[in-house]
């Protein structure tokens, strides 16, 4: 079963969403997940049409509110695998509040944030991740906003699982999704996604021949080196990290990636290597640590409350029906 539906897919030709959909369909089948145990919740935007195109349960919900709806589902239906599909506008503008609280609470869900750095559905306005100076229909003289660094937001909220992948990198995306699905708590995955209609070529530097010079792939337990011949390496610099030519540093100075470091500062420093430009875009799993989940905590409290305070049926009945005689004055 590959979770294909008979729904007509209504994304523009060449949209990166197609590749992500194909990868997710294939990956879910590989994991042996059943459609009756899967729930995809989306907000509003091009990416949020995703639930229509999977043979599973889904809610195309309210702008920016998918994490709140998914939280309710995760608490009340622990038998479900709950997924949120959102975009940079949906999650980081109107929904910024809901996103960070889901992350800090560590609700048991997987959030896929398709970042195309533009509002596609409304035809090309700048988004919270658009670069400074970007000319769009709503910024004809160039954006004066400083954009969010998506991974920095997630790690600042102490996400227990945070990762980034490219839409066109099927193997890398599948690997990240597999780990995200297995993680207990909120898994946050940013997927850099092409919008060829309103932001064409925005990630071209990561796809061309010299992509190796820009992509910094993370592998747990391995030194962080990249480039065609591993000619670049990541080392400590004060409180942060920096990229240097490999032949200018000792092997022992190169950072060995540890996704399980409890302190989020290290993963945060990694996220700062990818700023507005595409010079060094870190991909893979930044952080994967264990912390109690919100939904487990709520369910445990409900169980305790039931045990300690059995409901008095007479009192409950009187609350439900009210006094037998009503006095009208
Ligand atoms: Fe994809 Fe952009 Fe078209 Fe939306 S507007 S469907 S993001 S190509």
CSV table of N, CA, C and O in Angstrom, one decimal, residues 68 107 111 220 222 228-229 279 287 290 323:
chain,number,residue,atom,x,y,z
A,68,UNK,N,-2.1,23.2,17.3
A,68,UNK,CA,-3.1,23.1,18.5
A,68,UNK,C,-4.1,22.0,18.3
A,68,UNK,O,-4.4,21.3,19.2
A,107,UNK,N,4.9,17.8,22.5
A,107,UNK,CA,3.7,17.0,22.2
A,107,UNK,C,4.1,15.9,21.2
A,107,UNK,O,4.9,16.2,20.3
A,111,UNK,N,6.1,17.4,12.9
A,111,UNK,CA,5.8,18.6,12.2
A,111,UNK,C,6.7,18.7,11.0
A,111,UNK,O,7.9,18.8,11.1
A,220,UNK,N,25.6,11.5,12.9
A,220,UNK,CA,25.9,11.4,14.3
A,220,UNK,C,27.1,10.6,14.6
A,220,UNK,O,27.3,9.5,14.0
A,222,UNK,N,30.1,11.5,13.7
A,222,UNK,CA,31.2,11.7,12.7
A,222,UNK,C,31.6,13.1,12.7
A,222,UNK,O,30.8,14.0,12.9
A,228,UNK,N,33.5,18.7,-2.0
A,228,UNK,CA,33.7,17.6,-3.0
A,228,UNK,C,34.7,16.6,-2.4
A,228,UNK,O,34.5,15.4,-2.5
A,229,UNK,N,35.8,17.1,-1.8
A,229,UNK,CA,36.8,16.3,-1.2
A,229,UNK,C,37.0,16.5,0.3
A,229,UNK,O,38.1,16.5,0.8
A,279,UNK,N,25.2,29.8,1.7
A,279,UNK,CA,26.7,29.5,1.7
A,279,UNK,C,26.9,28.1,2.4
A,279,UNK,O,27.6,27.3,1.9
A,287,UNK,N,19.3,17.6,16.3
A,287,UNK,CA,19.1,17.3,17.8
A,287,UNK,C,18.1,16.2,17.9
A,287,UNK,O,17.0,16.2,17.2
A,290,UNK,N,15.8,13.0,24.6
A,290,UNK,CA,14.5,12.5,25.3
A,290,UNK,C,14.1,13.4,26.4
A,290,UNK,O,14.9,13.9,27.1
A,323,UNK,N,-31.4,22.4,39.6
A,323,UNK,CA,-32.4,22.2,40.6
A,323,UNK,C,-33.7,21.8,40.0
A,323,UNK,O,-34.0,22.2,38.9
